[in-house]
Coordinates of C-alpha atoms and ligand atoms in Angstrom, one line a residue:
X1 CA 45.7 -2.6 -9.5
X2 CA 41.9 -2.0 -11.2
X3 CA 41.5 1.4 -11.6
X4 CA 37.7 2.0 -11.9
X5 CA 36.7 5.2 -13.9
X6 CA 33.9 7.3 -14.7
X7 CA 31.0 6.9 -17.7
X8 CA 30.6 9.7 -19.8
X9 CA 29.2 9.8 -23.2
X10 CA 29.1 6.6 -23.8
X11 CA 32.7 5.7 -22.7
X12 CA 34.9 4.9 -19.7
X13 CA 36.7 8.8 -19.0
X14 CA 39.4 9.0 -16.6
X15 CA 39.1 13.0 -16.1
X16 CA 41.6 15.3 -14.4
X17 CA 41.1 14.6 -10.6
X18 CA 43.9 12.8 -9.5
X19 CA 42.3 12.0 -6.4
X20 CA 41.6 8.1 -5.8
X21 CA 39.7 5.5 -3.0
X22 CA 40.5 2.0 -1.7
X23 CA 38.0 -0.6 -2.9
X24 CA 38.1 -3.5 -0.4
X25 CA 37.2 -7.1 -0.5
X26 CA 35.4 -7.3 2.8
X27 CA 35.7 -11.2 3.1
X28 CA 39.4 -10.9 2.6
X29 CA 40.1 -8.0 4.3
X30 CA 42.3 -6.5 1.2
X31 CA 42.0 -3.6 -1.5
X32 CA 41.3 -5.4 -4.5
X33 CA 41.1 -2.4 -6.7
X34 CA 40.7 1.9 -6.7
X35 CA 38.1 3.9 -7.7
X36 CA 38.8 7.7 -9.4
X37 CA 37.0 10.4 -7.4
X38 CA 35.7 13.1 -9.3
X39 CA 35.7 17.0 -9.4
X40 CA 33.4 19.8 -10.3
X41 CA 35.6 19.1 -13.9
X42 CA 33.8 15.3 -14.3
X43 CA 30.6 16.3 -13.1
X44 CA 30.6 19.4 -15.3
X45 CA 31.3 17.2 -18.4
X46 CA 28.7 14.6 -17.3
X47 CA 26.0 17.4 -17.2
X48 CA 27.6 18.7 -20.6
X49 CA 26.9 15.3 -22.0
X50 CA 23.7 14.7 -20.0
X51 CA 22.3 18.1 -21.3
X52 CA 23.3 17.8 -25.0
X53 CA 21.6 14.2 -24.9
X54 CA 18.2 15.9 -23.6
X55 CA 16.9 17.3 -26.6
X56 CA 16.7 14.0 -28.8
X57 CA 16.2 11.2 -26.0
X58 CA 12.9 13.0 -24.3
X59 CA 11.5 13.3 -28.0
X60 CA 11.6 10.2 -28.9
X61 CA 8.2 8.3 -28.1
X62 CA 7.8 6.9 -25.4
X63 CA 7.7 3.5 -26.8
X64 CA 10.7 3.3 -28.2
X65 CA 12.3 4.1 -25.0
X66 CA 9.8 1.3 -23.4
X67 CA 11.8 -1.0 -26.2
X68 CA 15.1 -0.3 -24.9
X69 CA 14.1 -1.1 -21.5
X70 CA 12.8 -4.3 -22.5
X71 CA 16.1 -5.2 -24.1
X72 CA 17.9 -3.9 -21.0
X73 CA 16.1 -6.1 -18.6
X74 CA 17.0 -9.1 -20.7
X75 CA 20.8 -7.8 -20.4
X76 CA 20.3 -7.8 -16.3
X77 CA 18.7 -11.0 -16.4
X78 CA 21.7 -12.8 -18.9
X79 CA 24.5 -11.1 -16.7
X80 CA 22.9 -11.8 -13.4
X81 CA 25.8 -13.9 -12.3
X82 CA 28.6 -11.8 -13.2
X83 CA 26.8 -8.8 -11.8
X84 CA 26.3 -10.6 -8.5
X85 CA 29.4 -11.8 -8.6
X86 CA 31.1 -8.0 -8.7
X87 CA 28.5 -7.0 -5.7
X88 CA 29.5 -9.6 -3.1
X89 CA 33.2 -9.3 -4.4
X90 CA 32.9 -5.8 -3.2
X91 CA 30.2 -5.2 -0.6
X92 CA 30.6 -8.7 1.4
X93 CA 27.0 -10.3 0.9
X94 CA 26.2 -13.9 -0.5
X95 CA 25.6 -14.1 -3.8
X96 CA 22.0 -15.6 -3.3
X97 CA 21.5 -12.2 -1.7
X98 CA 23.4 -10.3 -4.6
X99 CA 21.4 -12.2 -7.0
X100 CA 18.1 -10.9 -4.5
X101 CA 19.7 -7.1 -5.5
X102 CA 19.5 -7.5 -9.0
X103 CA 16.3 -9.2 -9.1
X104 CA 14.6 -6.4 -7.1
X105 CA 16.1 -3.7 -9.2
X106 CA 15.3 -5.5 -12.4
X107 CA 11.4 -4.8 -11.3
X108 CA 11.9 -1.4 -11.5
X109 CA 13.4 -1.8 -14.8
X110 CA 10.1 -4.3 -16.0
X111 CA 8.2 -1.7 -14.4
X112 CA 9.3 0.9 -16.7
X113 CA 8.9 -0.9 -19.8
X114 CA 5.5 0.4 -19.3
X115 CA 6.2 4.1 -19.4
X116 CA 3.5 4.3 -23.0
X117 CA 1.4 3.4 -20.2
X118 CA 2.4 5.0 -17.1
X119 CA 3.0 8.7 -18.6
X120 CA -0.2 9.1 -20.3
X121 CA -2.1 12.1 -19.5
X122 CA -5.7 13.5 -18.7
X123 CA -8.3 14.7 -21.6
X124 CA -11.8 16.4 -21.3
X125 CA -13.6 17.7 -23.7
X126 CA -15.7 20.5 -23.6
X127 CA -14.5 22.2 -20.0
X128 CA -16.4 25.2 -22.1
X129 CA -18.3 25.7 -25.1
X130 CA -15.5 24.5 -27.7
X131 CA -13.0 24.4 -25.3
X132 CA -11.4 21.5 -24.3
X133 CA -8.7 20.5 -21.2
X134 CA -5.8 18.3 -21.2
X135 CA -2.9 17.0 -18.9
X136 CA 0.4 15.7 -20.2
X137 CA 3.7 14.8 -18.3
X138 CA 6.7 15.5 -19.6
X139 CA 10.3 14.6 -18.5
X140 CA 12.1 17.0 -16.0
X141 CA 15.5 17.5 -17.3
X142 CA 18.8 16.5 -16.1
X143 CA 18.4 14.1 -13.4
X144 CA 21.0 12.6 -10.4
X145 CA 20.9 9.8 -8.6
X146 CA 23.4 9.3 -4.8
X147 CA 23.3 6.2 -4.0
X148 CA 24.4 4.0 -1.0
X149 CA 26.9 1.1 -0.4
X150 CA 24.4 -1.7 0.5
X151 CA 22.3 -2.5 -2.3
X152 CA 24.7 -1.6 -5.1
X153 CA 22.2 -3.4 -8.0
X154 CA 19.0 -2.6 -6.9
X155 CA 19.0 1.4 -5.8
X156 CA 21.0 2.5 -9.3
X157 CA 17.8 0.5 -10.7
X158 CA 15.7 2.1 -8.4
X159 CA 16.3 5.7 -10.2
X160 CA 18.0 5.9 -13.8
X161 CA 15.7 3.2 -15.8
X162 CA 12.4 4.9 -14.5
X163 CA 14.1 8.7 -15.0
X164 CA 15.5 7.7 -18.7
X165 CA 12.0 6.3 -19.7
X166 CA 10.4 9.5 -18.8
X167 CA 12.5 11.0 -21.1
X168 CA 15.0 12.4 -18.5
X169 CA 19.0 12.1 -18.7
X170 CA 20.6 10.5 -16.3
X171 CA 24.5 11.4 -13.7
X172 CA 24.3 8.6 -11.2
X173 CA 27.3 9.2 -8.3
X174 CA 27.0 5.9 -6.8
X175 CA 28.8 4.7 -3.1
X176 CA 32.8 4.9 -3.8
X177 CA 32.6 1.2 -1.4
X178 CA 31.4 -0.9 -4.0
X179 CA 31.2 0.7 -7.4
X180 CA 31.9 -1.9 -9.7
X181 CA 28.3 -3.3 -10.5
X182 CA 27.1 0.4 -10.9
X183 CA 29.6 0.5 -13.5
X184 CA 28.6 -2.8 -15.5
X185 CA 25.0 -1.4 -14.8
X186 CA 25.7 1.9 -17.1
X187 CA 27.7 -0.4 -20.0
X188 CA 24.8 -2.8 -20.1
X189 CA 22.4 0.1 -20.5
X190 CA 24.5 1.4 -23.7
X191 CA 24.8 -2.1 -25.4
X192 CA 20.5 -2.6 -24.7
X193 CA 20.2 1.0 -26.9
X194 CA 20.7 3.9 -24.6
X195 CA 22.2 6.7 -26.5
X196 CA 25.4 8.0 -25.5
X197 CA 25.0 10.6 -22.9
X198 CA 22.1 9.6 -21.6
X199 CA 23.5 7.7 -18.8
X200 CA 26.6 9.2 -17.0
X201 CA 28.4 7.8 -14.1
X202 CA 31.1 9.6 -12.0
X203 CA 32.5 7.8 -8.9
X204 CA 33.7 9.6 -6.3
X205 CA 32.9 11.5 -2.5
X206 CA 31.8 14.4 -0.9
X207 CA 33.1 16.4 -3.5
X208 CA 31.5 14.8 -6.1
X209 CA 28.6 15.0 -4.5
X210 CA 28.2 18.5 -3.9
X211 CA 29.1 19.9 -7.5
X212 CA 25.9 17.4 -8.3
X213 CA 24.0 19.9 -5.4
X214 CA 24.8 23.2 -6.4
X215 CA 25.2 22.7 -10.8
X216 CA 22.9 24.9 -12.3
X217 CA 22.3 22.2 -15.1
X218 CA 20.9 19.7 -12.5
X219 CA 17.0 19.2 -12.1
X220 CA 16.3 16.7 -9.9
X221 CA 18.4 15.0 -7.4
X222 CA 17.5 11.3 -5.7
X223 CA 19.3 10.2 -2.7
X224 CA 19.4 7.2 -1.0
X225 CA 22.0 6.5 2.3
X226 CA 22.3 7.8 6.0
X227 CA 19.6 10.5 7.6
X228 CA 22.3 13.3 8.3
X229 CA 23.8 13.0 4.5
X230 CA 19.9 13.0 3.3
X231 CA 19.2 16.0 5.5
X232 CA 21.7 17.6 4.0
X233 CA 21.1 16.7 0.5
X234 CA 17.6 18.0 0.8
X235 CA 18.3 21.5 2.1
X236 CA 21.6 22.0 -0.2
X237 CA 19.6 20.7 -3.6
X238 CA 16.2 22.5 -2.8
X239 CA 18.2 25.4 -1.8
X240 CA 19.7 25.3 -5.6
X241 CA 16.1 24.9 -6.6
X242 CA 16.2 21.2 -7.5
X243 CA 13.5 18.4 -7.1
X244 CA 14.6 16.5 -4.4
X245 CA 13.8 12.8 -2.8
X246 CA 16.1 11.9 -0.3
X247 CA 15.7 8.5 2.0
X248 CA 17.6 8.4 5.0
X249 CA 18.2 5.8 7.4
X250 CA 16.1 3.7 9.7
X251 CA 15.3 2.0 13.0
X252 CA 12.7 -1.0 12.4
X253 CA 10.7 -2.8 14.9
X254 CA 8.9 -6.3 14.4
X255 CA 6.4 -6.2 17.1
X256 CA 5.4 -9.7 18.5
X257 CA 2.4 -10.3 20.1
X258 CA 1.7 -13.0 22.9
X259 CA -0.7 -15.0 20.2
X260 CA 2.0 -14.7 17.9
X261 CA 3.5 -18.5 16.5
X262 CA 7.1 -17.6 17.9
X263 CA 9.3 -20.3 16.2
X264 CA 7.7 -18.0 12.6
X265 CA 8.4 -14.7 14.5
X266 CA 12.0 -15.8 15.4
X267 CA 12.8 -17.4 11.6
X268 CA 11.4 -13.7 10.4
X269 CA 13.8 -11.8 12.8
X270 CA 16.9 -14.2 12.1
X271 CA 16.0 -13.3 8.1
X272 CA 15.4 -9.7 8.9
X273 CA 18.2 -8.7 11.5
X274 CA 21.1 -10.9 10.0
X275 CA 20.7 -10.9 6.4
X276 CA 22.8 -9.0 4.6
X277 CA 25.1 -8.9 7.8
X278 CA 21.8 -6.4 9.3
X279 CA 23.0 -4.0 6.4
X280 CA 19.6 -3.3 5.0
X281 CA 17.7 -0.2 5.6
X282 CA 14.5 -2.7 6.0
X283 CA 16.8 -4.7 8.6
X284 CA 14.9 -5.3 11.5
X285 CA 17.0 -4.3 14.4
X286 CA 14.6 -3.8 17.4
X287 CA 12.4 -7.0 18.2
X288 CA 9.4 -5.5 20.6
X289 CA 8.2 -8.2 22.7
X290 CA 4.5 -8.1 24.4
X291 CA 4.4 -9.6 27.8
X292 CA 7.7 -11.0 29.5
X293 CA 6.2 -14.5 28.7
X294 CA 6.3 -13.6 24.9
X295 CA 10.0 -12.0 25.1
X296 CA 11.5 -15.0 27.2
X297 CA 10.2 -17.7 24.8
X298 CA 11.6 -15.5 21.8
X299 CA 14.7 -14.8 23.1
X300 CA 14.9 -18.6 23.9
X301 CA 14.3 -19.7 20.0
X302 CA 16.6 -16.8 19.0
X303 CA 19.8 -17.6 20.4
X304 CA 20.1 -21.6 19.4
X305 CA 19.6 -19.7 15.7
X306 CA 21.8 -17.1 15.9
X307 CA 24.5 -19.2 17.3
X308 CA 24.0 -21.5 13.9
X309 CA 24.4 -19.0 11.4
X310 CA 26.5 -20.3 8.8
X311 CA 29.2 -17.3 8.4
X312 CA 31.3 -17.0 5.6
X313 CA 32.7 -15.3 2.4
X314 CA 29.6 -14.4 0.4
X315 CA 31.1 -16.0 -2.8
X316 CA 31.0 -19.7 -1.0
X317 CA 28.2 -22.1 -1.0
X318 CA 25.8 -22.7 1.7
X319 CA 26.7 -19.6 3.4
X320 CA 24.0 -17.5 5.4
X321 CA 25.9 -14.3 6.2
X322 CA 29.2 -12.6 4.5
X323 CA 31.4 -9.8 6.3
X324 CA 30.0 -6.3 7.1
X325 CA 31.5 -3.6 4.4
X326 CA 34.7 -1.9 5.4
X327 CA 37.2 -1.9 9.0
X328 CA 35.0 1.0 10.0
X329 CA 31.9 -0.1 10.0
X330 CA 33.0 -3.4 12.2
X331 CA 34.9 -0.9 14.9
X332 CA 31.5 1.0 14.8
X333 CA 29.1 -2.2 15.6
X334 CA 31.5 -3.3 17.6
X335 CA 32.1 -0.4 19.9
X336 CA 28.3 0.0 19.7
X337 CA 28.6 -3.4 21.5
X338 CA 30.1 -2.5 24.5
X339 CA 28.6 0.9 25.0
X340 CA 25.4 -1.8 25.0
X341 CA 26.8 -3.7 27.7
X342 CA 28.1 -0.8 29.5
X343 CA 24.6 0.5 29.5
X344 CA 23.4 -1.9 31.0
X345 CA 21.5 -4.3 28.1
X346 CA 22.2 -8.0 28.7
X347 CA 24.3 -9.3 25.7
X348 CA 22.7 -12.8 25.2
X349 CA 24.8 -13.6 22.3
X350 CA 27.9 -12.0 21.7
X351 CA 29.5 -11.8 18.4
X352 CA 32.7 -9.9 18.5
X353 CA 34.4 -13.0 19.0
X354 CA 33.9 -14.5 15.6
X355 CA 37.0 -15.8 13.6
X356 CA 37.2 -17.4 10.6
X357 CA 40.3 -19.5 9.6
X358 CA 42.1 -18.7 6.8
X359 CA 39.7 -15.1 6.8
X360 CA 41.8 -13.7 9.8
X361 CA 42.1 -10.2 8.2
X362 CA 38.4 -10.3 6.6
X363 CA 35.8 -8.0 8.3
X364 CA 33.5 -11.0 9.9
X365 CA 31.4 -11.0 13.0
X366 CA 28.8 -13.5 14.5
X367 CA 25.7 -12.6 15.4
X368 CA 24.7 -10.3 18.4
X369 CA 21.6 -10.5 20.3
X370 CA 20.8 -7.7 23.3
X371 CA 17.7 -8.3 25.6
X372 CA 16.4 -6.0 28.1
X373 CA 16.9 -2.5 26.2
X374 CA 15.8 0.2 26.9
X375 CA 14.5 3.3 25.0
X376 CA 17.1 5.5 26.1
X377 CA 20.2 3.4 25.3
X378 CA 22.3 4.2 22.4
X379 CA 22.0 0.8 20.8
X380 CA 18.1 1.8 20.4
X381 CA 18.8 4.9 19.6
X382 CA 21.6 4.6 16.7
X383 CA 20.8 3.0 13.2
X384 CA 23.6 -0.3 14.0
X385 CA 23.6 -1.4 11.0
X386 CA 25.2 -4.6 11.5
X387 CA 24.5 -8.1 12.6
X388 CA 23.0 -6.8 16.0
X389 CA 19.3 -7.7 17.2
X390 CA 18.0 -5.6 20.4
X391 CA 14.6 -7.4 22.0
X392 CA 12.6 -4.6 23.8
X393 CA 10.2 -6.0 26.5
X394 CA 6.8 -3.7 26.4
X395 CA 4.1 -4.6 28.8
X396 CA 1.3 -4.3 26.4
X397 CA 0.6 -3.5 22.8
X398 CA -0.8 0.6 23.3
X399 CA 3.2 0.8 24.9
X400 CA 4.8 -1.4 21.7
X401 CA 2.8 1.2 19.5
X402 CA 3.5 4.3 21.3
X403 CA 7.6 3.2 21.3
X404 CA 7.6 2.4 17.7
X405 CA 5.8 5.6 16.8
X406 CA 7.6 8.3 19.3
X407 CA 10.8 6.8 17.5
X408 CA 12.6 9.5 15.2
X409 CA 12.6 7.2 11.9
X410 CA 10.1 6.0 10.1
X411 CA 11.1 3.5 7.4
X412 CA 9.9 0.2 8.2
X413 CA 8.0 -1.8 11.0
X414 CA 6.0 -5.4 11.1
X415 CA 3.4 -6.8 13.5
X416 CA 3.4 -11.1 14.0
X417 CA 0.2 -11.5 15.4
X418 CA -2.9 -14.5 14.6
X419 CA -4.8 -11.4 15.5
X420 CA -7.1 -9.4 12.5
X421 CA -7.7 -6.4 15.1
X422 CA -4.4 -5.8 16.3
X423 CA -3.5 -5.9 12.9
X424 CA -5.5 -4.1 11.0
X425 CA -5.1 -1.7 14.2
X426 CA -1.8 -1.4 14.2
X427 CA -1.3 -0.6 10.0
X428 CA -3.8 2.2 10.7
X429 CA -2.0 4.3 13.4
X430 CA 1.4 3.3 13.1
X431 CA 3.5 6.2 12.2
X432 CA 5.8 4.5 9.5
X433 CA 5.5 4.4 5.7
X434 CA 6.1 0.6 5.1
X435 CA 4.2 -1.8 7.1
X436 CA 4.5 -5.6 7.3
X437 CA 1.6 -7.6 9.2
X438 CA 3.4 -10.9 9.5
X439 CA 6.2 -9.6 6.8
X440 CA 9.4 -8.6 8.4
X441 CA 10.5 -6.7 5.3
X442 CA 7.8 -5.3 3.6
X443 CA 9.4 -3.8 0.7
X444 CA 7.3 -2.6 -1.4
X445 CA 7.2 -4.3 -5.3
X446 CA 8.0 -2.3 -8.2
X447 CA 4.7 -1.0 -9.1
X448 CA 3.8 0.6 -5.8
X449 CA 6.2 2.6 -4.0
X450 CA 9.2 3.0 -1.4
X451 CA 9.6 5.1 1.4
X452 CA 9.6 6.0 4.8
X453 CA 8.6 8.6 7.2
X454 CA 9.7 10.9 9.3
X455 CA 13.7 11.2 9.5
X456 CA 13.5 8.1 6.6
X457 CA 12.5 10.5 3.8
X458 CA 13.7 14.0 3.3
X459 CA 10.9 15.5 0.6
X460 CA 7.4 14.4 -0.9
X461 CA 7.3 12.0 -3.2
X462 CA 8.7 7.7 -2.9
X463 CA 10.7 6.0 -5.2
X464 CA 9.3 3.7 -8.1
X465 CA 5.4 3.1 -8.4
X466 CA 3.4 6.0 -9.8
X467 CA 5.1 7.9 -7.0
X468 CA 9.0 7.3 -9.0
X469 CA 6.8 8.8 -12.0
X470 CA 5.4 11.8 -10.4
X471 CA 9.1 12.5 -9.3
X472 CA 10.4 12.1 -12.6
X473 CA 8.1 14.0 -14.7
X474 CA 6.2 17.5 -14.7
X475 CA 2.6 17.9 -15.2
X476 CA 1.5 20.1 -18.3
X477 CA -1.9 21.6 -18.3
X478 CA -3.8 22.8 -21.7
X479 CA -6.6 24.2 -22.3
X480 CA -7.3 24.5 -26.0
X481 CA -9.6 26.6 -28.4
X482 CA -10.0 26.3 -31.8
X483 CA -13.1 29.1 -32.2
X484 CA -15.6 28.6 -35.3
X485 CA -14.3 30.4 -38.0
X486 CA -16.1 33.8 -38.7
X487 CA -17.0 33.9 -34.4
X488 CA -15.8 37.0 -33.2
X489 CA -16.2 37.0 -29.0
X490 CA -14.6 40.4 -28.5
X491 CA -12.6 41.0 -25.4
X492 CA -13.2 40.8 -21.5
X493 CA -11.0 42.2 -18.4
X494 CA -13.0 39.8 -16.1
X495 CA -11.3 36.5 -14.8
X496 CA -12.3 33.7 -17.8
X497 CA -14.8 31.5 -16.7
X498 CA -16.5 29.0 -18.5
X499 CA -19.7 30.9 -18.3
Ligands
LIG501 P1 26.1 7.3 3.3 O1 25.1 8.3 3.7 O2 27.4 7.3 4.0 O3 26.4 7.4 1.7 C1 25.4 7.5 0.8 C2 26.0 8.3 -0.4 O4 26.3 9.7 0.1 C3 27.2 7.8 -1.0 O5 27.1 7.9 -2.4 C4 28.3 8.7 -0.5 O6 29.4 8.8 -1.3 C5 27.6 10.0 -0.2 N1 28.1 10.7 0.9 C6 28.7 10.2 2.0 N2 29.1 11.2 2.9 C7 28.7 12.4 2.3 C8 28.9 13.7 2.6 N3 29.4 14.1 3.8 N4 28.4 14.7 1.8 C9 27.9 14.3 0.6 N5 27.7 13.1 0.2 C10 28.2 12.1 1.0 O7 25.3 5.8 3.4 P2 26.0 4.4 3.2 O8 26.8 4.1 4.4 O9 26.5 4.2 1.9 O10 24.6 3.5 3.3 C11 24.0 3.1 4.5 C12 22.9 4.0 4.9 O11 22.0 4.2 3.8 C13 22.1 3.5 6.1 O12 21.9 4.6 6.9 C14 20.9 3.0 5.5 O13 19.7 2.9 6.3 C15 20.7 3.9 4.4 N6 19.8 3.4 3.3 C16 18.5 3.8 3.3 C17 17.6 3.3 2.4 C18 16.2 3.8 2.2 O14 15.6 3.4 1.3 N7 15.7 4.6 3.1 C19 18.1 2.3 1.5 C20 19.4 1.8 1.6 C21 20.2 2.4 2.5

């Protein structure tokens, strides 16, 4: 069976732990291969290696890290197919959708080409008689990057191509589900320039993941998965006295209102709640309806839809929707289900029923659709993620605001409306850091930047955009005198002013 190891220095390691995971094919149901897990040991030699690398790599000019990039993106863009191929093998998703990954993540890497650009600093001259101020940013250090199952391309892309052009190095721990593209990711990055040790990968759990936490050697820590595991990535790094970004998990509502053009608002919910098998963390999974007239007529268009979804194994053509990850995360959507109906939500379309022949053992589900929920049922309340769709029936849009804003997350949200005022209304108050007015998922491009509120985002600054460059980089403040020569000023115990 594939054994799948860990990056260190430049070369595939298999380290001490003898500790291993299953890797499944999600459309067949089987382990196709298993991944090493690594130990403080690994992670201690990929900071050894990260930290030695430092020195050199952060003073080379920025440019000629900018070249590598460039190269790199080419790399991603000539292996798209085998890359996407490795994602849907692994994580279940069609490979239009795993090409959709890459593509995303290669912006981050075309946005980073420009680091010349992005990490120039601030000069003025003259702040005082012959004294002049300047501002310079300069790379962090050591730099780690957690990253979830579900978009296995794009977040690795999101962090290690914008920290390594700063100048940082680079231990990315990516999800032990699907670690294969991660791993293709790290040996295209050596063969487009990057110096050995500047990229590290280890695979592995829990473990893994605190040595990263708590290694002295470690400056900055990105995290991207569920809000309990970014809570506690937040409190355990900062408590170590890293930088820390950590985006949790979501809850997204589309809001549509009675002037909306339903059969658009219903295409943009079928795209946003079943794509990816509704494992996104932009997924819509809460429609809010305005009026009962609106949330009939939805519901209506929906369910013809959802019934049509062409369901399949993500590496076949003309499929719309591949398997959900792993046998736990179907017995969670599923039991989710029920505890739905036994709640008291009316299951319009039910999707537990799905079978595919000659797929029996794969991890496949149709698409579920619950009207009537309410606020204080657990299908509102939990993060599903899976092909599930609640419609929530407000009676006006001051109670579709109010719901979407008292809600603990704050990742996503979108408004379908023909209406300026209500829109522009709604991106003003909402409480939610990524807003879509007509947009189901409004995630962001490359050169602004990503991130939710609230219980989405555990620290201060978003990833990618100016904001991915403020993460990665420290600010540097000079002030600089070169005196005439022969002017003696003699010396003052007062605060210096520029007096
Ligand atoms: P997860 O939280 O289970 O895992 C994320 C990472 O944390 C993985 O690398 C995993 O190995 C590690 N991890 C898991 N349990 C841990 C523990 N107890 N201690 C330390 N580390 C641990 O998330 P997932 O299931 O891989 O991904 C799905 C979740 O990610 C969803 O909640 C989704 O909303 C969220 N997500 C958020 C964003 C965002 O931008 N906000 C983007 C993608 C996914």
């Amino acid at each position: 069976m594939k054994r799948i190891k860990h990056w260190i220095n430049g070369e595939l390691v298999n380290g001490k732990s003898d500790r291993t995971g299953p890797v499944f094919n999600p459309a067949l149901g089987e382990q196709i291969s298993e991944v090493l897990l690594a130990s403080d040991y690994e992670v201690d030699d990929a900071v050894k290696a990260a930290k030695k690398a430092f020195p050199e790599w952060s003073s080379l000019p920025a440019i000629r890290r900018a070249r590598i990039m460039f190269r790199f993106n080419e790399l991603l863009m000539e292996h798209a197919d085998e890359l996407a191929e490795l994602i849907t093998s692994e994580h279940g998703k069609t490979i239009e959708d795993s090409l959709g990954d890459i593509m995303r993540g290669r912006e981050v890497v075309e946005f980073s080409c420009g680091i010349p650009h992005l990490m120039r600093g601030e000069f003025t001259e003259d702040v005082g008689t012959g004294v002049d101020a300047y501002s310079i940013r300069q790379p962090v250090g050591v730099c780690a990057g957690i990253t979830p199952f579900n978009f296995p391309a794009m977040i690795p892309l999101w962090m290690f191509p914008l920290s390594i052009a700063c100048g940082n190095t680079f231990i990315l721990k990516p999800s032990e589900r699907d670690p294969s593209c991660p791993m293709k990711l790290v040996e295209l990055a050596k063969e487009a320039g990057v110096p050995d040790g500047v990229v590290n990968l280890v695979n592995g759990d829990k473990e893994a993941v605190d040595a990263i936490l708590v290694h002295p050697d470690i400056d900055a820590v990105s995290f991207v998965g569920s809000t309990p595991i970014a809570s506690y990535i937040y409190s355990t790094a900062a408590q170590f006295g890293k930088r820390v970004q950590a985006l949790g998990g979501a809850k997204n509502h589309m809001v549509v209102m009675p002037d909306a053009d339903i059969d658009q608002a219903a295409d943009a919910l079928i795209s946003a709640g079943y794509g990816s098998a509704g494992q996104r963390c932009m997924a819509v999974s809460v429609a809010v309806a305005v009026g009962d007239k609106t949330a009939d007529s939805l519901v209506e268009t929906l369910v013809p839809k959802i019934q049509e979804l062409k369901i399949g194994p993500g590496s076949s053509s003309d499929i719309e929707m591949g398997p959900v990850v792993t046998k736990q995360a179907y017995d969670r959507i599923t039991s989710l289900i029920e505890k739905g109906v036994s709640e008291g939500a009316s299951l319009v379309v039910d999707g537990r029923s799905f079978n595919l022949q000659g797929y029996e053992e794969g991890f496949f589900m149709g698409g579920s659709l619950f009207d009537n929920v309410t606020e204080g049922m657990e299908i509102y309340k939990q993060e599903i993620f899976g092909p599930v769709l609640s419609v929530v029936r407000s009676q006006d849009y001051e109670s579709a605001i109010d719901l979407v804003n008292r809600n603990e997350y704050g990742n996503g949200t979108a408004i379908f409306t023909k209406d300026g005022d209500a829109a522009r209304d709604f991106s003003e108050r909402v409480q939610i850091g990524m807003v879509g007015v007509n947009v189901p998922i409004p995630v962001p491009v490359a050169y602004h930047s990503f991130g939710g509120w609230k219980r989405s985002l555990f620290g201060d600054t978003h990833m990618h955009g100016m904001e991915g460059v403020r993460f990665y980089t420290r600010l540097k403040a000079i002030t600089s005198r070169w005196p005439k020569s022969g002017v003696r000023e003699g010396h003052s115990l007062n605060m210096p002013t520029m007096e």
